Amino acid sequence: MSSPIQNRIDFLVERAKKQNPSINEKKIRAAYECAAGAHEGQKRRNGEPYIIHPVAVAEIIVEMGLDTDSICAGLLHDCIEDTQFDYRAIENKFGTSVAELVDGVTRLGMLRYSKEQEQFEDLRKMFMAMAKDIRVILIKLADRLHNARTFQYLPERKQRDKALETMEIYAPIAHRLGMSRIKWELEDLSLKVLDPIGYQEIVDGLEKQSSQHEEFLSHIQHNISEKLGEAGIQHTISGRIKHIYSIYRKMYAQHKTINEIYDICAVRVIVDTVTDCYNVLGYVHDLYKPIPGRFKDYISTPKPNGYQSLHTTVIGREGIPFEIQIRTEEMHKMAEYGVAAHWKYKQGLDKVGNEQAFAWIRQLLEAQQDTEAEDFIKAIKVDLFADEVFVFTPKGDVVNMPAGATPIDLAYAIHSAVGNRMVGAKINGRIAPIDSQLKNGDIVEILTSKETHGPSRDWVKIVKTTEARNKIKQWFKKECREENIEQGKAELDRELRANLLYNGFYENDEVQKNALNKFSFNTIDELYAAIGYGGITVTKVINKVKDDVLKLRRAQEKAEKILQPQPEKKKSRSQSGVIVEGIDNCLVKFARCCTPIPGDDIIGFITRGYGVSIHRKDCVNVRNSGAKDEENRWVNVWWDEDVLDRKSERFSTGLQISTRNRIGVLSDVATLLAQSHVNVHELSARDLNDGFGVINAMVDVSGVAQLDNIINRLKNTKGVLDVTRMADGT
């Protein structure tokens, strides 16, 4: 008797074979057996066997209509990260293509939704993976979709973090790739977590109106179907309620309740040919009155993600508006599954006609080369969320631009030379300001002159698209070097003086050298020029200079302190290894909050009845001590010179080791500590529930030098992300 999971695999294979008879059944079943063996014994948070997740991901991939290698990669996508299987094992068994897909998905799984600075490199890697093989992100979307379906099993904070990441990154990517079915489900599942009250309000409202909606849609479908039948047009028709997140956005944008939203019903008509699409539109407008301005022809002007359809909003006899979408079967598959539909119709993404669909990925990758982190993140979010407007050139060519784009954006979209020579623009035959926002249907003529001296610096703040912004910066970088140097130096000097860093920057070669190295410049003029043309913000430079100048000043203060007369140190050896100024043979104990060891800068605190407590000077309890009655209880202490010279005596200190969850990482850490010849008297580990973990260790060392050596060796251990001295003794 076969198991439920085995039955799902059988059904998965049969469905894949129906869609594509050339599917390699043997390879898919082998991938399942391999994944089942690798994940044996592992459980998901809901208690189910872990293999259910890879199978569910593979089912979504089959639903997309992808190829054999994609299905195999879906089954194996967690093997490299969570099991003993590595890239080489998968490559040997299933080929390079599957191994690269699994490796790509694994790398995307390591991305962390975080602050913009940290997010820059992660998103860049994601788009590079998409440009290399779009199947990587398709598999990742399938993985995220199934995880979103099980958000409820995560801790509450983790649910919100994952839902926000899904809403801000993965759902927009699905939209940009034309995968509306996945986009809507990701948004609905994320909304359920991010605003459960608002989500439930819409669900309850739709449930109360469900019978009215069914009756309304049934009546509409009957009328349209009857009319098209009389005209002899072959068709299929269906009705649906708009997605919850779509209704949610409309409610909050218009400040209405669910009962005040009327156009929540939609009808879709699918026909055989493009000609039939336009014929159906005519019959629909005969039956129902169209609402002016609510007709969109995405067949003649497809969206950038390849979406094609006719949209019209009409009013029925009941006075209720509703939307009708008209498209062919192929257009419908593209609307549902976007780029994934190419495997059904084009048999891959290397055919003619796909170049334009992915131009935006390449443009983003090109844009990041001369762009700072914040600008790149902003550009991605603008691009992913942007609504499009379609404008015409005087020759009738259609150009799509993001909402809010200006004639300058259009000029640079046509060619950089057009943008650089632009002196004005005509919109619908009339001279218009160059910062005008373009609207759908505008006919835009760019006015140019050979006499122009290039773009204005102010254009960088006006344009909407990253492409235009970068081309403007490139022009200034190339054509106005001397002017850039002059302007950049003036701007930098002004900020240096404002931050009291001028002398520190210009009087210390090391500070200048560090700043140039940080931003990859060879000379100070290159730095000035970059600031001048906008390649780097002066704030970035100031922050780096400030750090280096402060370090320099601290080093100088330390050197001056050494040259000052020091209190006479006791020559006799202390029992504790620490000498306390002005006190002989007192009880000394080492604070558990910071566990000082020989070589640390230390200070003493006179306790009531327990002698002197020794702290590191950077201890949080030292920094936060502000009570007046405690000011006189801090005393100077220093390590006995004999203790610093001896290597046999041991002092306890704590380490906090941040790790990525990996089988054997705790064993590797324990082995390394043993090889370092240190006594480990406490060792504990805990899972942080997000793919990371923490190992705490209390070790006995002779001093800072030995401890630093151990920390460096631990940082080179596979799976260890960081090692720090523990903030407390627990």
XYZ file of C-alpha atoms in Angstrom:
730
model
C 0.000 0.000 0.000
C 1.520 3.328 -1.083
C 1.894 6.267 1.317
C 0.059 9.612 0.883
C 3.367 11.280 -0.069
C 4.062 8.593 -2.669
C 0.571 9.140 -4.101
C 1.351 12.852 -4.431
C 4.549 12.069 -6.330
C 2.623 9.744 -8.678
C 0.045 12.452 -9.345
C 2.820 15.057 -9.791
C 4.566 12.929 -12.416
C 1.336 12.207 -14.294
C 0.396 15.885 -14.395
C 3.879 16.844 -15.601
C 3.699 14.221 -18.382
C 0.321 15.537 -19.538
C 1.754 19.041 -19.863
C 4.975 17.910 -21.495
C 5.353 14.321 -22.800
C 9.143 14.726 -22.905
C 9.353 14.986 -19.081
C 11.945 12.554 -17.666
C 9.873 10.551 -15.152
C 12.810 8.405 -14.027
C 14.907 11.469 -13.147
C 12.070 13.083 -11.181
C 11.419 9.925 -9.159
C 15.154 9.576 -8.469
C 15.242 13.180 -7.210
C 12.319 12.429 -4.883
C 14.022 9.293 -3.502
C 17.224 11.261 -2.962
C 15.422 14.124 -1.184
C 13.341 11.725 0.949
C 16.504 9.945 2.081
C 18.394 13.170 2.765
C 15.548 14.670 4.842
C 14.682 11.435 6.653
C 13.943 12.111 10.317
C 13.586 15.881 9.821
C 10.292 17.528 10.781
C 8.621 20.812 9.894
C 7.308 23.129 12.598
C 3.811 21.654 12.291
C 5.173 18.164 13.001
C 4.883 16.878 9.426
C 7.785 15.037 7.758
C 10.060 17.640 6.139
C 9.862 15.959 2.711
C 6.292 17.281 2.385
C 7.715 20.780 1.790
C 9.978 19.873 -1.195
C 7.116 17.822 -2.689
C 4.729 20.783 -2.323
C 7.288 23.090 -3.966
C 7.679 20.610 -6.847
C 3.879 20.543 -7.256
C 3.820 24.330 -7.637
C 6.647 24.098 -10.175
C 4.675 21.504 -12.163
C 1.665 23.830 -12.022
C 3.884 26.528 -13.558
C 4.705 24.092 -16.374
C 8.489 24.097 -15.922
C 10.922 21.452 -17.179
C 12.385 18.277 -15.664
C 15.450 19.951 -14.179
C 13.310 22.590 -12.463
C 11.076 19.914 -10.897
C 14.132 17.963 -9.703
C 15.664 21.168 -8.285
C 12.392 21.879 -6.458
C 12.542 18.449 -4.812
C 16.216 18.906 -3.903
C 16.226 22.639 -3.135
C 16.906 22.291 0.615
C 19.441 19.463 0.399
C 22.615 21.576 0.254
C 21.553 23.795 3.152
C 19.894 21.282 5.486
C 21.457 17.869 4.762
C 24.800 16.191 4.108
C 24.301 16.436 0.328
C 26.560 18.992 -1.320
C 26.805 20.553 -4.785
C 29.176 17.874 -6.111
C 26.901 14.996 -5.021
C 23.879 16.550 -6.758
C 25.925 17.327 -9.867
C 27.215 13.741 -10.100
C 23.731 12.267 -9.729
C 21.520 14.740 -11.609
C 23.819 16.884 -13.766
C 25.233 20.409 -13.677
C 21.948 22.138 -14.557
C 20.081 20.727 -11.539
C 23.059 21.352 -9.230
C 23.332 25.004 -10.317
C 19.593 25.548 -9.813
C 19.710 24.036 -6.311
C 22.832 26.052 -5.469
C 21.199 29.241 -6.766
C 18.061 28.687 -4.686
C 20.228 27.889 -1.633
C 22.101 31.172 -2.029
C 18.839 33.105 -2.339
C 17.673 31.377 0.839
C 20.601 32.963 2.687
C 19.428 36.485 1.829
C 18.207 38.440 4.816
C 15.586 41.174 4.659
C 17.350 43.900 6.609
C 18.411 47.526 6.607
C 18.947 49.058 3.196
C 22.746 49.189 3.440
C 22.918 45.477 4.259
C 20.216 44.604 1.749
C 22.076 46.071 -1.232
C 24.472 43.176 -1.839
C 21.790 40.546 -1.186
C 19.378 42.020 -3.729
C 22.183 42.456 -6.244
C 22.917 38.719 -5.935
C 19.236 37.937 -6.405
C 19.001 39.895 -9.635
C 22.256 38.404 -10.886
C 20.810 34.934 -10.271
C 17.666 35.930 -12.162
C 19.689 37.233 -15.097
C 21.785 34.048 -15.224
C 18.886 31.562 -15.096
C 15.383 32.841 -14.435
C 14.351 29.370 -13.214
C 16.250 30.030 -9.975
C 13.833 32.769 -8.922
C 10.832 30.761 -10.186
C 11.805 27.873 -7.900
C 12.424 30.321 -5.056
C 8.954 31.826 -5.592
C 7.452 28.318 -5.385
C 9.408 27.744 -2.161
C 8.240 31.056 -0.683
C 4.624 30.386 -1.717
C 4.468 27.068 0.150
C 6.191 28.615 3.174
C 3.655 31.446 3.091
C 0.855 28.861 3.175
C 2.281 27.672 6.505
C 3.127 31.058 8.086
C 0.839 30.192 11.022
C 3.335 27.674 12.398
C 6.075 30.307 12.848
C 6.532 32.438 15.997
C 4.512 35.654 15.792
C 7.527 37.945 15.253
C 8.918 35.613 12.592
C 5.547 35.531 10.823
C 5.530 39.316 10.513
C 9.143 39.499 9.326
C 8.585 36.863 6.640
C 5.244 38.361 5.590
C 6.777 41.831 5.218
C 9.690 40.406 3.221
C 7.200 38.551 1.006
C 5.069 41.655 0.472
C 7.982 43.994 -0.288
C 10.294 41.721 -2.283
C 8.812 38.444 -3.534
C 5.268 39.516 -4.470
C 6.560 42.490 -6.533
C 9.070 40.205 -8.284
C 6.244 37.787 -9.120
C 4.305 40.739 -10.516
C 7.291 41.945 -12.538
C 7.659 38.451 -13.994
C 3.972 38.447 -14.930
C 3.014 35.676 -12.484
C -0.258 37.128 -11.240
C -1.615 33.929 -9.678
C 1.409 33.594 -7.405
C 1.551 37.353 -6.768
C -2.029 37.536 -5.523
C -1.718 34.510 -3.258
C 1.539 35.807 -1.747
C -0.099 39.185 -1.072
C -3.256 37.689 0.451
C -1.277 35.345 2.733
C 1.042 38.173 3.808
C -1.870 40.529 4.498
C -3.446 37.877 6.726
C -0.366 38.131 8.965
C 0.356 41.871 8.708
C -3.220 43.067 9.298
C -5.321 40.111 10.524
C -8.199 42.365 11.599
C -8.456 44.123 8.220
C -8.091 40.792 6.416
C -10.851 39.155 8.449
C -13.140 42.154 7.967
C -12.959 41.674 4.188
C -13.405 37.885 4.425
C -16.496 38.285 6.632
C -17.904 41.002 4.360
C -17.450 38.864 1.231
C -19.015 35.869 2.974
C -22.112 37.881 3.865
C -22.454 39.032 0.244
C -21.477 35.701 -1.347
C -24.986 34.744 -2.480
C -25.556 38.176 -4.048
C -22.192 37.999 -5.825
C -22.866 34.513 -7.175
C -26.262 35.539 -8.488
C -24.872 38.737 -10.010
C -21.967 36.998 -11.749
C -24.140 34.159 -12.978
C -26.550 36.625 -14.591
C -23.720 38.583 -16.255
C -22.044 35.429 -17.590
C -25.336 34.142 -19.003
C -26.030 37.401 -20.849
C -22.544 37.662 -22.373
C -22.364 33.971 -23.271
C -25.766 34.114 -24.966
C -24.738 37.168 -27.013
C -21.430 35.610 -28.108
C -23.167 32.338 -28.933
C -25.516 34.167 -31.293
C -22.459 35.747 -32.951
C -20.787 32.331 -33.347
C -17.728 33.205 -31.254
C -16.154 30.215 -29.476
C -15.379 31.213 -25.889
C -15.108 30.246 -22.256
C -16.339 32.625 -19.575
C -15.810 32.744 -15.840
C -16.585 35.095 -12.986
C -14.602 35.805 -9.851
C -14.373 38.045 -6.823
C -11.312 40.274 -6.778
C -8.487 39.232 -4.487
C -8.573 40.254 -0.831
C -5.446 42.397 -1.012
C -6.819 44.240 -4.058
C -9.998 45.062 -2.153
C -7.928 45.993 0.920
C -5.862 48.525 -1.032
C -8.998 50.055 -2.539
C -10.694 50.334 0.873
C -7.750 52.138 2.441
C -6.993 54.310 -0.592
C -10.615 55.493 -0.801
C -11.313 55.377 2.958
C -14.308 53.085 2.486
C -15.723 50.017 4.194
C -16.287 46.701 2.415
C -19.975 47.605 2.002
C -19.029 50.776 0.110
C -16.839 48.978 -2.448
C -18.930 47.949 -5.441
C -16.589 46.965 -8.264
C -15.332 43.778 -6.621
C -16.712 41.415 -9.231
C -14.882 40.602 -12.468
C -15.656 38.505 -15.544
C -13.071 36.938 -17.828
C -13.735 35.900 -21.415
C -11.208 33.680 -23.209
C -11.413 33.335 -27.006
C -9.375 31.828 -29.839
C -7.928 34.821 -31.697
C -6.943 38.456 -31.214
C -9.665 39.466 -33.701
C -12.232 37.730 -31.507
C -10.981 39.751 -28.508
C -11.930 43.025 -30.174
C -15.224 41.591 -31.484
C -16.161 40.482 -27.949
C -15.352 43.981 -26.683
C -17.883 45.429 -29.120
C -20.614 42.995 -28.053
C -19.923 43.684 -24.363
C -20.260 47.428 -24.930
C -23.555 46.776 -26.730
C -24.840 44.958 -23.632
C -23.451 47.246 -20.932
C -22.516 50.900 -20.715
C -18.708 51.386 -20.523
C -17.288 53.786 -17.933
C -15.207 56.481 -19.694
C -11.482 56.309 -19.034
C -11.645 52.739 -17.698
C -10.751 50.942 -20.942
C -7.185 49.614 -21.340
C -5.773 47.884 -24.385
C -2.862 45.760 -23.189
C -2.933 43.701 -26.383
C -1.617 46.429 -28.680
C 0.593 47.827 -25.873
C 1.580 44.903 -23.613
C 2.864 45.532 -20.100
C 6.642 45.195 -19.575
C 6.129 41.792 -17.948
C 4.461 40.456 -21.097
C 0.857 40.753 -19.884
C -1.744 41.108 -22.663
C -5.504 41.554 -22.348
C -8.362 43.955 -22.981
C -9.791 45.550 -19.809
C -13.046 47.423 -19.703
C -15.185 48.474 -16.737
C -18.921 48.642 -17.418
C -22.122 49.248 -15.461
C -24.842 46.634 -15.317
C -28.586 47.262 -15.124
C -28.333 47.074 -11.329
C -26.037 50.124 -11.421
C -23.098 48.082 -10.143
C -19.771 48.507 -11.980
C -17.734 45.418 -12.837
C -14.616 44.672 -14.873
C -14.394 42.434 -17.926
C -11.084 41.011 -19.160
C -10.882 39.633 -22.689
C -7.900 37.566 -23.889
C -6.791 34.494 -25.822
C -5.814 31.197 -24.173
C -2.104 31.916 -24.661
C -2.508 35.395 -23.183
C -4.311 33.813 -20.226
C -1.450 31.406 -19.524
C 0.999 34.318 -19.698
C -1.182 36.321 -17.291
C -1.327 33.451 -14.802
C 2.252 32.178 -14.942
C 4.205 34.942 -16.699
C 7.703 33.942 -17.747
C 7.044 30.350 -16.673
C 4.495 30.094 -19.488
C 7.354 30.328 -21.994
C 8.221 26.713 -21.242
C 4.773 25.733 -22.495
C 4.753 27.896 -25.597
C 8.388 28.673 -26.398
C 10.148 25.662 -24.831
C 12.633 27.786 -22.933
C 13.696 31.360 -22.480
C 16.253 31.537 -25.245
C 13.784 32.189 -28.054
C 13.154 35.401 -29.928
C 10.677 37.680 -28.205
C 11.872 37.225 -24.650
C 14.631 39.833 -24.820
C 12.406 42.774 -23.922
C 10.738 40.936 -21.044
C 13.992 40.771 -19.096
C 15.590 44.054 -20.138
C 14.633 45.524 -16.761
C 16.811 42.950 -14.938
C 19.858 43.862 -17.015
C 19.157 47.581 -16.586
C 19.053 47.179 -12.815
C 22.348 45.281 -12.844
C 23.957 47.956 -15.013
C 22.525 50.668 -12.780
C 24.126 49.288 -9.624
C 27.655 49.702 -10.988
C 27.781 53.472 -10.353
C 25.095 53.667 -7.688
C 25.228 53.845 -3.927
C 23.398 51.294 -1.816
C 20.468 53.529 -0.837
C 19.866 54.662 -4.419
C 19.977 51.090 -5.732
C 17.499 49.804 -3.145
C 15.211 52.750 -3.895
C 15.491 52.111 -7.634
C 14.572 48.447 -7.206
C 11.527 49.230 -5.099
C 10.400 51.955 -7.486
C 10.853 49.604 -10.447
C 9.077 46.673 -8.809
C 6.103 48.663 -7.581
C 5.848 51.170 -10.416
C 2.649 51.510 -12.379
C 3.319 52.091 -16.051
C 2.247 54.839 -18.394
C 2.321 54.433 -22.150
C 3.337 57.396 -24.261
C 3.838 57.865 -27.997
C 6.662 59.378 -30.001
C 5.692 61.654 -32.932
C 6.315 58.651 -35.238
C 3.714 56.588 -33.355
C 6.117 54.319 -31.462
C 4.859 53.252 -28.023
C 7.225 53.673 -25.065
C 6.324 52.477 -21.578
C 7.642 54.472 -18.610
C 7.116 54.237 -14.846
C 4.378 56.428 -13.388
C 5.693 59.903 -12.666
C 8.278 59.811 -15.474
C 9.209 63.099 -17.166
C 10.205 64.062 -20.722
C 13.836 63.853 -19.545
C 13.311 60.172 -18.665
C 11.832 59.571 -22.102
C 14.745 61.338 -23.816
C 17.303 59.103 -22.098
C 15.154 56.012 -22.706
C 15.371 56.781 -26.453
C 19.154 57.312 -26.394
C 21.716 58.951 -24.120
C 22.686 61.352 -26.945
C 19.053 62.551 -27.184
C 18.967 63.199 -23.444
C 22.302 65.027 -23.427
C 21.213 67.331 -26.283
C 17.685 67.931 -24.961
C 16.598 71.577 -24.621
C 12.836 71.173 -24.224
C 9.762 69.050 -24.946
C 6.348 69.196 -26.564
C 3.477 67.213 -25.044
C 0.483 66.793 -27.351
C 1.816 69.523 -29.607
C 2.396 72.145 -26.902
C 5.616 73.270 -25.256
C 5.701 71.813 -21.748
C 8.073 72.044 -18.770
C 10.683 69.302 -18.856
C 9.689 68.181 -15.345
C 6.058 67.529 -16.383
C 4.737 64.107 -15.378
C 3.763 62.068 -18.430
C 0.264 60.591 -18.717
C -1.126 57.639 -20.626
C -1.605 58.438 -24.303
C 0.589 61.563 -24.337
C 2.388 62.249 -27.624
C 5.812 63.506 -26.593
C 8.341 65.204 -28.837
C 11.854 65.772 -27.479
C 13.435 69.025 -28.677
C 17.217 68.863 -29.101
C 20.035 71.176 -30.122
C 23.642 70.579 -31.141
C 24.566 73.822 -29.377
C 23.593 72.574 -25.920
C 26.330 72.048 -23.349
C 24.758 68.912 -21.918
C 22.296 68.161 -19.124
C 21.774 70.261 -16.028
C 22.902 68.984 -12.644
C 19.382 69.601 -11.344
C 18.046 66.915 -13.697
C 19.390 64.226 -11.369
C 16.765 65.301 -8.816
C 13.978 65.535 -11.407
C 14.187 62.247 -13.283
C 12.246 59.180 -12.182
C 14.201 56.340 -13.789
C 17.546 55.022 -12.610
C 18.620 54.705 -16.243
C 18.258 58.445 -16.850
C 19.884 59.347 -13.536
C 22.932 57.201 -14.252
C 23.342 58.517 -17.797
C 23.294 62.087 -16.497
C 25.936 61.236 -13.872
C 28.042 59.497 -16.518
C 27.969 62.612 -18.710
C 29.230 64.824 -15.878
C 31.817 62.219 -14.943
C 33.207 62.193 -18.483
C 32.746 65.757 -19.717
C 33.212 67.999 -16.679
C 36.130 66.576 -14.730
C 37.720 69.894 -13.728
C 34.382 71.387 -12.763
C 33.521 68.238 -10.781
C 36.834 68.392 -8.914
C 36.304 72.030 -8.007
C 32.706 71.547 -6.923
C 33.446 68.282 -5.073
C 36.345 69.818 -3.121
C 34.247 72.819 -2.133
C 31.428 70.566 -0.938
C 33.777 68.246 0.990
C 35.695 71.116 2.610
C 32.456 72.731 3.739
C 31.274 69.543 5.439
C 34.704 68.809 6.948
C 34.747 72.247 8.595
C 31.153 71.850 9.799
C 32.119 68.568 11.473
C 35.470 69.870 12.838
C 37.367 67.344 10.725
C 39.195 69.644 8.296
C 42.617 69.504 9.975
C 42.264 65.835 10.772
C 41.670 65.044 7.088
C 44.269 67.277 5.438
C 47.045 66.985 8.033
C 47.105 63.189 8.256
C 48.076 61.130 5.210
C 46.724 57.928 6.797
C 43.201 59.344 7.102
C 43.196 60.422 3.433
C 44.632 57.083 2.323
C 41.957 55.140 4.219
C 39.190 57.253 2.659
C 40.541 56.690 -0.861
C 40.906 52.930 -0.280
C 37.421 52.685 1.201
C 35.812 54.105 -1.950
C 38.334 52.638 -4.452
C 39.902 55.912 -5.629
C 43.569 56.306 -6.552
C 43.914 60.050 -6.019
C 42.238 62.784 -3.997
C 41.095 64.429 -7.261
C 39.145 61.281 -8.161
C 37.353 61.531 -4.815
C 36.557 65.215 -5.403
C 35.289 64.437 -8.923
C 33.017 61.628 -7.694
C 31.437 63.946 -5.136
C 31.096 66.621 -7.822
C 29.197 64.489 -10.347
C 27.124 62.665 -7.728
C 28.848 59.282 -7.873
C 29.203 59.305 -4.097
C 27.586 61.438 -1.413
C 29.721 63.641 0.773
C 27.976 62.151 3.820
C 29.598 58.779 3.096
C 33.039 60.346 3.020
C 32.446 62.367 6.183
C 31.344 59.251 8.109
C 34.512 57.400 7.101
C 36.773 60.344 7.895
C 35.075 60.860 11.254
C 35.719 57.230 12.262
C 39.399 57.421 11.289
C 40.002 60.802 12.930
C 38.408 59.616 16.183
C 40.593 56.488 16.147
C 43.656 58.654 15.563
C 42.744 60.982 18.430
C 42.161 58.068 20.807
C 45.564 56.617 19.868
C 47.232 59.997 20.519
C 45.513 60.327 23.905
C 46.672 56.840 24.846
C 50.260 57.661 23.836
C 50.208 60.894 25.858
C 48.878 59.007 28.857
C 51.751 56.536 28.650
C 54.271 59.405 28.664
C 52.716 60.910 31.798
C 54.163 59.888 35.179
C 52.510 56.640 36.248
C 51.817 55.674 39.833
C 54.609 53.516 41.181
C 53.702 49.904 40.671
C 54.273 47.300 43.307
C 57.230 45.173 42.455
C 56.043 42.308 44.650
C 53.864 39.684 43.079
C 50.175 39.859 43.976
C 48.272 36.694 44.758
C 45.393 37.607 42.445
C 47.555 38.831 39.558
C 46.123 42.361 39.904
C 47.624 45.299 41.806
C 45.234 47.846 43.329
C 46.483 51.411 43.716
C 46.868 52.383 47.380
C 45.653 49.061 48.808
C 47.851 46.139 49.799
C 46.756 42.506 49.912
C 43.038 43.192 49.412
C 40.472 40.661 48.284
C 40.158 40.772 44.477
C 37.483 39.132 42.320
C 36.930 39.248 38.575
C 33.544 40.569 37.423
C 31.317 38.043 35.662
C 29.744 40.792 33.570
C 32.867 41.258 31.428
C 35.308 38.455 32.506
C 38.597 40.418 32.225
C 41.821 38.567 31.388
C 45.506 39.645 31.334
C 46.046 42.174 28.555
C 42.630 43.861 28.949
C 42.449 47.503 30.083
C 40.963 47.170 33.587
C 39.565 49.258 36.435
C 38.509 48.335 39.984
C 35.305 48.929 41.963
C 35.373 48.773 45.774
C 32.418 46.641 46.838
C 30.822 46.550 50.295
C 32.329 43.601 52.098
C 33.641 41.748 49.049
C 36.902 43.539 48.257
C 37.612 45.007 44.812
C 35.702 43.852 41.719
C 37.850 44.000 38.546
C 36.116 45.138 35.320
C 37.232 45.757 31.757
C 37.209 49.504 31.090
C 34.824 48.982 28.168
C 32.373 47.055 30.378
C 28.796 48.308 30.139
C 28.626 48.584 33.948
C 31.609 50.950 33.912
C 30.118 53.125 31.168
C 26.707 53.287 32.862
C 27.956 54.050 36.376
C 26.744 57.538 37.121
C 25.566 57.503 40.753
C 27.296 60.141 42.881
C 27.815 57.754 45.800
C 29.774 55.430 43.486
C 32.174 57.972 41.959
C 34.789 57.570 44.716
C 34.591 53.785 44.695
C 36.361 53.358 41.341
C 40.133 52.816 41.732
C 43.091 52.390 39.384
C 44.289 48.817 38.983
C 46.770 47.102 36.699
C 47.981 43.634 35.925
C 50.974 42.351 37.822
C 53.922 42.240 35.374
C 54.668 38.675 36.473
C 51.156 37.626 35.421
C 51.594 39.200 31.988
C 54.864 37.329 31.522
C 53.647 33.956 32.804
C 51.662 31.653 30.489
C 50.798 28.930 32.991
C 48.120 30.780 35.017
C 44.585 30.662 33.621
C 41.689 33.145 33.712
C 38.056 32.451 32.766
C 36.260 34.420 30.075
C 33.178 33.913 27.934
C 32.737 33.647 24.175
C 29.552 34.047 22.160
C 29.763 32.223 18.814
C 27.129 33.093 16.169
C 26.554 30.246 13.721
C 24.491 29.205 10.769
C 22.556 26.056 11.652
C 24.599 23.176 10.274
C 24.908 19.586 11.367
C 28.225 19.165 13.219
C 28.993 22.853 13.860
C 28.892 22.394 17.671
C 31.207 19.382 17.387
C 33.643 21.364 15.214
C 33.733 24.219 17.738
C 34.345 21.835 20.658
C 37.127 20.058 18.726
C 38.879 23.344 17.885
C 38.758 24.477 21.522
C 40.258 21.147 22.605
C 43.031 21.479 20.015
C 43.798 24.970 21.385
C 44.672 23.396 24.772
C 42.170 25.453 26.752
C 39.936 24.206 29.520
C 36.250 24.480 28.575
C 34.077 24.383 31.679
C 30.792 25.585 30.115
C 29.462 24.921 26.594
C 25.865 25.446 25.495
C 24.024 25.976 22.222
C 20.599 27.210 21.222
C 18.623 27.544 17.968
C 17.363 31.043 17.077
C 14.558 29.576 14.896
C 15.581 31.455 11.762
C 18.365 29.292 10.403
C 20.909 30.675 12.868
C 22.178 29.602 16.260
C 24.355 30.706 19.160
C 27.024 28.751 21.049
C 28.154 30.099 24.437
C 31.462 28.911 25.907
C 33.384 29.675 29.114
C 37.079 28.999 28.587
C 40.270 29.387 30.658
C 43.077 31.276 28.889
C 46.395 32.858 29.843
C 45.539 36.245 28.355
C 44.337 38.350 25.445
C 46.940 37.026 22.988
C 45.802 33.420 23.389
C 42.143 34.422 23.301
C 42.591 36.420 20.061
C 44.249 33.402 18.456
C 41.313 31.173 19.447
C 38.773 33.724 18.160
C 40.532 33.978 14.763
C 40.602 30.185 14.411
C 36.908 29.926 15.343
C 35.974 32.557 12.733
C 37.566 30.368 10.049
C 35.410 27.371 11.055
C 32.689 26.435 8.543
C 29.299 27.635 9.732
C 30.682 30.210 12.202
C 29.575 33.751 11.339
C 31.068 35.767 14.202
C 32.783 35.388 17.585
C 32.616 38.001 20.356
C 33.469 38.296 24.034
C 30.296 37.673 26.019
C 28.613 40.706 27.508
C 27.778 38.807 30.701
C 28.768 35.577 32.301
C 25.657 33.636 31.435
